[in-house]
Amino acid sequence: MRHQVGPSDEELWSSIAAGDEAAFGRLFDRYSRPVYNHAFRLTGSWSTAEDVTQATFLVAWRRRHDARLVDGSALPWLLVVATNAVRSEWRSVRRWLALLRRLPAERFADGDLAEEVSARLDDERRMTEVLSVVRRLSPAEREAVALCLWSGVSYPDAASVLGISEVAVRSRVSRARSRLARLMPEEIQEGKR
């Protein structure tokens, strides 16, 4: 059994029920990771797991007077709320797909929906690979890449936002480009558009 630091869940929940946001923050800190992991195991998607975790704690705050602790722990109740949030997500997806099926076929005559979905998945895979390389840059270089290369912010505007000279921004971008050229696997570079 893990030793719990700080107030018990029962003590926290008593404060939460009285509207104590700080106590709710402590509960979030204590259980957001297990809820997130649970949601990921149910959905297989990290981004959906993030949404489910947010929804779970939103429901927990709204229903703070209805929560049922199990053996003094809020986690089982939170996991049930997360499971219900996943079910709601699945129902929403099913409704959305049903709506898409009712659209006239000519709606997709200009392009194949399967090809579009495949391209999006491929883009996500490539972006994951690119991000794993970009994370190896210094924070200053990552910032310059995100602003100037990815978001198209001009060097003078980036310099103003970052509080540095335009020459420093250009230098960061140049170093980042050089490092990325060395670090990026050939298949990612070949996939560039």
mmCIF file of N, CA, C and O in Angstrom, residues 44-99:
data_model
loop_
_atom_site.group_PDB
_atom_site.id
_atom_site.type_symbol
_atom_site.label_atom_id
_atom_site.label_comp_id
_atom_site.label_asym_id
_atom_site.label_seq_id
_atom_site.Cartn_x
_atom_site.Cartn_y
_atom_site.Cartn_z
ATOM 1 N N GLY A 44 -7.006 4.211 -26.361
ATOM 2 C CA GLY A 44 -5.861 4.013 -27.242
ATOM 3 C C GLY A 44 -5.376 5.304 -27.880
ATOM 4 O O GLY A 44 -4.586 5.283 -28.810
ATOM 5 N N SER A 45 -5.831 6.428 -27.384
ATOM 6 C CA SER A 45 -5.464 7.726 -27.951
ATOM 7 C C SER A 45 -5.066 8.666 -26.815
ATOM 8 O O SER A 45 -5.868 8.936 -25.915
ATOM 9 N N TRP A 46 -3.835 9.187 -26.912
ATOM 10 C CA TRP A 46 -3.384 10.109 -25.874
ATOM 11 C C TRP A 46 -4.209 11.396 -25.882
ATOM 12 O O TRP A 46 -4.536 11.930 -24.822
ATOM 13 N N SER A 47 -4.541 11.896 -27.050
ATOM 14 C CA SER A 47 -5.295 13.162 -27.088
ATOM 15 C C SER A 47 -6.715 12.963 -26.563
ATOM 16 O O SER A 47 -7.229 13.826 -25.840
ATOM 17 N N THR A 48 -7.330 11.852 -26.890
ATOM 18 C CA THR A 48 -8.663 11.577 -26.342
ATOM 19 C C THR A 48 -8.572 11.369 -24.839
ATOM 20 O O THR A 48 -9.448 11.819 -24.089
ATOM 21 N N ALA A 49 -7.492 10.735 -24.384
ATOM 22 C CA ALA A 49 -7.296 10.530 -22.942
ATOM 23 C C ALA A 49 -7.187 11.873 -22.222
ATOM 24 O O ALA A 49 -7.704 12.029 -21.112
ATOM 25 N N GLU A 50 -6.538 12.848 -22.851
ATOM 26 C CA GLU A 50 -6.464 14.190 -22.257
ATOM 27 C C GLU A 50 -7.861 14.794 -22.126
ATOM 28 O O GLU A 50 -8.207 15.351 -21.077
ATOM 29 N N ASP A 51 -8.643 14.680 -23.195
ATOM 30 C CA ASP A 51 -10.010 15.215 -23.170
ATOM 31 C C ASP A 51 -10.839 14.536 -22.092
ATOM 32 O O ASP A 51 -11.606 15.190 -21.372
ATOM 33 N N VAL A 52 -10.704 13.215 -21.996
ATOM 34 C CA VAL A 52 -11.465 12.456 -21.010
ATOM 35 C C VAL A 52 -11.044 12.849 -19.595
ATOM 36 O O VAL A 52 -11.890 12.999 -18.704
ATOM 37 N N THR A 53 -9.760 13.050 -19.383
ATOM 38 C CA THR A 53 -9.278 13.458 -18.055
ATOM 39 C C THR A 53 -9.862 14.811 -17.675
ATOM 40 O O THR A 53 -10.352 14.999 -16.545
ATOM 41 N N GLN A 54 -9.851 15.743 -18.605
ATOM 42 C CA GLN A 54 -10.434 17.057 -18.332
ATOM 43 C C GLN A 54 -11.927 16.928 -18.026
ATOM 44 O O GLN A 54 -12.427 17.542 -17.069
ATOM 45 N N ALA A 55 -12.615 16.140 -18.824
ATOM 46 C CA ALA A 55 -14.056 15.954 -18.606
ATOM 47 C C ALA A 55 -14.323 15.298 -17.255
ATOM 48 O O ALA A 55 -15.275 15.667 -16.552
ATOM 49 N N THR A 56 -13.482 14.353 -16.885
ATOM 50 C CA THR A 56 -13.652 13.647 -15.609
ATOM 51 C C THR A 56 -13.569 14.612 -14.437
ATOM 52 O O THR A 56 -14.431 14.601 -13.545
ATOM 53 N N PHE A 57 -12.562 15.470 -14.449
ATOM 54 C CA PHE A 57 -12.410 16.384 -13.321
ATOM 55 C C PHE A 57 -13.433 17.520 -13.356
ATOM 56 O O PHE A 57 -13.817 18.038 -12.304
ATOM 57 N N LEU A 58 -13.907 17.861 -14.531
ATOM 58 C CA LEU A 58 -14.990 18.834 -14.616
ATOM 59 C C LEU A 58 -16.260 18.247 -13.992
ATOM 60 O O LEU A 58 -16.936 18.905 -13.190
ATOM 61 N N VAL A 59 -16.566 17.007 -14.332
ATOM 62 C CA VAL A 59 -17.725 16.335 -13.736
ATOM 63 C C VAL A 59 -17.528 16.183 -12.228
ATOM 64 O O VAL A 59 -18.464 16.392 -11.442
ATOM 65 N N ALA A 60 -16.308 15.842 -11.822
ATOM 66 C CA ALA A 60 -16.039 15.665 -10.389
ATOM 67 C C ALA A 60 -16.309 16.959 -9.628
ATOM 68 O O ALA A 60 -16.889 16.931 -8.540
ATOM 69 N N TRP A 61 -15.913 18.081 -10.203
ATOM 70 C CA TRP A 61 -16.175 19.355 -9.523
ATOM 71 C C TRP A 61 -17.677 19.652 -9.491
ATOM 72 O O TRP A 61 -18.215 20.051 -8.457
ATOM 73 N N ARG A 62 -18.333 19.437 -10.611
ATOM 74 C CA ARG A 62 -19.770 19.716 -10.670
ATOM 75 C C ARG A 62 -20.576 18.802 -9.755
ATOM 76 O O ARG A 62 -21.594 19.209 -9.216
ATOM 77 N N ARG A 63 -20.127 17.564 -9.619
ATOM 78 C CA ARG A 63 -20.859 16.579 -8.815
ATOM 79 C C ARG A 63 -20.178 16.332 -7.470
ATOM 80 O O ARG A 63 -20.315 15.257 -6.887
ATOM 81 N N ARG A 64 -19.452 17.310 -6.983
ATOM 82 C CA ARG A 64 -18.678 17.138 -5.745
ATOM 83 C C ARG A 64 -19.538 16.760 -4.550
ATOM 84 O O ARG A 64 -19.051 16.160 -3.598
ATOM 85 N N HIS A 65 -20.830 17.069 -4.592
ATOM 86 C CA HIS A 65 -21.716 16.703 -3.483
ATOM 87 C C HIS A 65 -22.231 15.278 -3.607
ATOM 88 O O HIS A 65 -22.749 14.720 -2.640
ATOM 89 N N ASP A 66 -22.069 14.671 -4.799
ATOM 90 C CA ASP A 66 -22.597 13.329 -5.056
ATOM 91 C C ASP A 66 -21.528 12.239 -5.041
ATOM 92 O O ASP A 66 -21.852 11.064 -5.184
ATOM 93 N N ALA A 67 -20.263 12.611 -4.915
ATOM 94 C CA ALA A 67 -19.170 11.632 -5.019
ATOM 95 C C ALA A 67 -19.272 10.582 -3.923
ATOM 96 O O ALA A 67 -19.689 10.865 -2.800
ATOM 97 N N ARG A 68 -18.862 9.359 -4.299
ATOM 98 C CA ARG A 68 -18.835 8.264 -3.337
ATOM 99 C C ARG A 68 -17.407 7.750 -3.243
ATOM 100 O O ARG A 68 -16.856 7.227 -4.208
ATOM 101 N N LEU A 69 -16.813 7.908 -2.078
ATOM 102 C CA LEU A 69 -15.473 7.384 -1.863
ATOM 103 C C LEU A 69 -15.580 5.894 -1.566
ATOM 104 O O LEU A 69 -16.526 5.447 -0.929
ATOM 105 N N VAL A 70 -14.605 5.145 -2.047
ATOM 106 C CA VAL A 70 -14.580 3.708 -1.832
ATOM 107 C C VAL A 70 -13.392 3.404 -0.927
ATOM 108 O O VAL A 70 -12.246 3.679 -1.292
ATOM 109 N N ASP A 71 -13.683 2.865 0.239
ATOM 110 C CA ASP A 71 -12.632 2.608 1.239
ATOM 111 C C ASP A 71 -11.773 3.841 1.455
ATOM 112 O O ASP A 71 -10.546 3.756 1.545
ATOM 113 N N GLY A 72 -12.401 4.997 1.489
ATOM 114 C CA GLY A 72 -11.701 6.245 1.753
ATOM 115 C C GLY A 72 -10.948 6.819 0.575
ATOM 116 O O GLY A 72 -10.240 7.807 0.702
ATOM 117 N N SER A 73 -11.097 6.223 -0.624
ATOM 118 C CA SER A 73 -10.372 6.689 -1.805
ATOM 119 C C SER A 73 -11.336 7.256 -2.848
ATOM 120 O O SER A 73 -12.376 6.661 -3.138
ATOM 121 N N ALA A 74 -10.951 8.382 -3.440
ATOM 122 C CA ALA A 74 -11.748 8.989 -4.511
ATOM 123 C C ALA A 74 -11.439 8.352 -5.864
ATOM 124 O O ALA A 74 -12.213 8.504 -6.809
ATOM 125 N N LEU A 75 -10.304 7.654 -5.977
ATOM 126 C CA LEU A 75 -9.878 7.135 -7.280
ATOM 127 C C LEU A 75 -10.912 6.214 -7.935
ATOM 128 O O LEU A 75 -11.204 6.395 -9.129
ATOM 129 N N PRO A 76 -11.481 5.245 -7.255
ATOM 130 C CA PRO A 76 -12.457 4.383 -7.949
ATOM 131 C C PRO A 76 -13.613 5.181 -8.558
ATOM 132 O O PRO A 76 -14.025 4.920 -9.687
ATOM 133 N N TRP A 77 -14.135 6.158 -7.824
ATOM 134 C CA TRP A 77 -15.227 6.960 -8.342
ATOM 135 C C TRP A 77 -14.772 7.757 -9.556
ATOM 136 O O TRP A 77 -15.480 7.841 -10.564
ATOM 137 N N LEU A 78 -13.564 8.329 -9.482
ATOM 138 C CA LEU A 78 -13.029 9.092 -10.617
ATOM 139 C C LEU A 78 -12.856 8.193 -11.849
ATOM 140 O O LEU A 78 -13.131 8.622 -12.978
ATOM 141 N N LEU A 79 -12.428 6.952 -11.638
ATOM 142 C CA LEU A 79 -12.257 6.032 -12.769
ATOM 143 C C LEU A 79 -13.598 5.675 -13.400
ATOM 144 O O LEU A 79 -13.697 5.527 -14.623
ATOM 145 N N VAL A 80 -14.628 5.568 -12.594
ATOM 146 C CA VAL A 80 -15.978 5.317 -13.134
ATOM 147 C C VAL A 80 -16.438 6.525 -13.943
ATOM 148 O O VAL A 80 -16.997 6.382 -15.035
ATOM 149 N N VAL A 81 -16.194 7.715 -13.418
ATOM 150 C CA VAL A 81 -16.556 8.929 -14.156
ATOM 151 C C VAL A 81 -15.802 8.964 -15.481
ATOM 152 O O VAL A 81 -16.378 9.282 -16.526
ATOM 153 N N ALA A 82 -14.516 8.610 -15.463
ATOM 154 C CA ALA A 82 -13.719 8.583 -16.698
ATOM 155 C C ALA A 82 -14.266 7.557 -17.683
ATOM 156 O O ALA A 82 -14.360 7.829 -18.885
ATOM 157 N N THR A 83 -14.634 6.392 -17.189
ATOM 158 C CA THR A 83 -15.202 5.355 -18.059
ATOM 159 C C THR A 83 -16.486 5.857 -18.706
ATOM 160 O O THR A 83 -16.715 5.655 -19.907
ATOM 161 N N ASN A 84 -17.319 6.540 -17.935
ATOM 162 C CA ASN A 84 -18.551 7.102 -18.487
ATOM 163 C C ASN A 84 -18.247 8.192 -19.513
ATOM 164 O O ASN A 84 -18.945 8.317 -20.527
ATOM 165 N N ALA A 85 -17.201 8.977 -19.274
ATOM 166 C CA ALA A 85 -16.804 10.010 -20.239
ATOM 167 C C ALA A 85 -16.345 9.370 -21.548
ATOM 168 O O ALA A 85 -16.639 9.886 -22.636
ATOM 169 N N VAL A 86 -15.652 8.246 -21.450
ATOM 170 C CA VAL A 86 -15.229 7.528 -22.665
ATOM 171 C C VAL A 86 -16.458 7.026 -23.414
ATOM 172 O O VAL A 86 -16.538 7.152 -24.639
ATOM 173 N N ARG A 87 -17.406 6.486 -22.696
ATOM 174 C CA ARG A 87 -18.639 6.013 -23.352
ATOM 175 C C ARG A 87 -19.354 7.163 -24.064
ATOM 176 O O ARG A 87 -19.856 6.996 -25.175
ATOM 177 N N SER A 88 -19.401 8.315 -23.420
ATOM 178 C CA SER A 88 -20.014 9.487 -24.052
ATOM 179 C C SER A 88 -19.254 9.878 -25.307
ATOM 180 O O SER A 88 -19.856 10.245 -26.321
ATOM 181 N N GLU A 89 -17.930 9.809 -25.231
ATOM 182 C CA GLU A 89 -17.097 10.114 -26.399
ATOM 183 C C GLU A 89 -17.421 9.145 -27.541
ATOM 184 O O GLU A 89 -17.568 9.549 -28.687
ATOM 185 N N TRP A 90 -17.523 7.859 -27.222
ATOM 186 C CA TRP A 90 -17.840 6.866 -28.255
ATOM 187 C C TRP A 90 -19.213 7.134 -28.866
ATOM 188 O O TRP A 90 -19.397 7.004 -30.072
ATOM 189 N N ARG A 91 -20.199 7.489 -28.018
ATOM 190 C CA ARG A 91 -21.532 7.800 -28.551
ATOM 191 C C ARG A 91 -21.454 8.998 -29.493
ATOM 192 O O ARG A 91 -22.078 8.998 -30.555
ATOM 193 N N SER A 92 -20.694 10.006 -29.137
ATOM 194 C CA SER A 92 -20.543 11.185 -29.997
ATOM 195 C C SER A 92 -19.911 10.807 -31.326
ATOM 196 O O SER A 92 -20.344 11.269 -32.385
ATOM 197 N N VAL A 93 -18.894 9.971 -31.276
ATOM 198 C CA VAL A 93 -18.226 9.532 -32.513
ATOM 199 C C VAL A 93 -19.201 8.740 -33.373
ATOM 200 O O VAL A 93 -19.268 8.936 -34.589
ATOM 201 N N ARG A 94 -19.965 7.842 -32.749
ATOM 202 C CA ARG A 94 -20.943 7.048 -33.524
ATOM 203 C C ARG A 94 -21.982 7.957 -34.183
ATOM 204 O O ARG A 94 -22.342 7.755 -35.340
ATOM 205 N N ARG A 95 -22.456 8.965 -33.442
ATOM 206 C CA ARG A 95 -23.439 9.899 -34.031
ATOM 207 C C ARG A 95 -22.814 10.668 -35.191
ATOM 208 O O ARG A 95 -23.446 10.867 -36.222
ATOM 209 N N TRP A 96 -21.572 11.094 -35.019
ATOM 210 C CA TRP A 96 -20.878 11.839 -36.065
ATOM 211 C C TRP A 96 -20.704 10.967 -37.312
ATOM 212 O O TRP A 96 -20.949 11.407 -38.431
ATOM 213 N N LEU A 97 -20.306 9.706 -37.121
ATOM 214 C CA LEU A 97 -20.141 8.804 -38.265
ATOM 215 C C LEU A 97 -21.482 8.529 -38.942
ATOM 216 O O LEU A 97 -21.551 8.451 -40.177
ATOM 217 N N ALA A 98 -22.540 8.380 -38.143
ATOM 218 C CA ALA A 98 -23.870 8.166 -38.724
ATOM 219 C C ALA A 98 -24.278 9.369 -39.562
ATOM 220 O O ALA A 98 -24.851 9.217 -40.650
ATOM 221 N N LEU A 99 -23.967 10.563 -39.085
ATOM 222 C CA LEU A 99 -24.268 11.774 -39.839
ATOM 223 C C LEU A 99 -23.482 11.796 -41.153
ATOM 224 O O LEU A 99 -24.035 12.120 -42.207
#
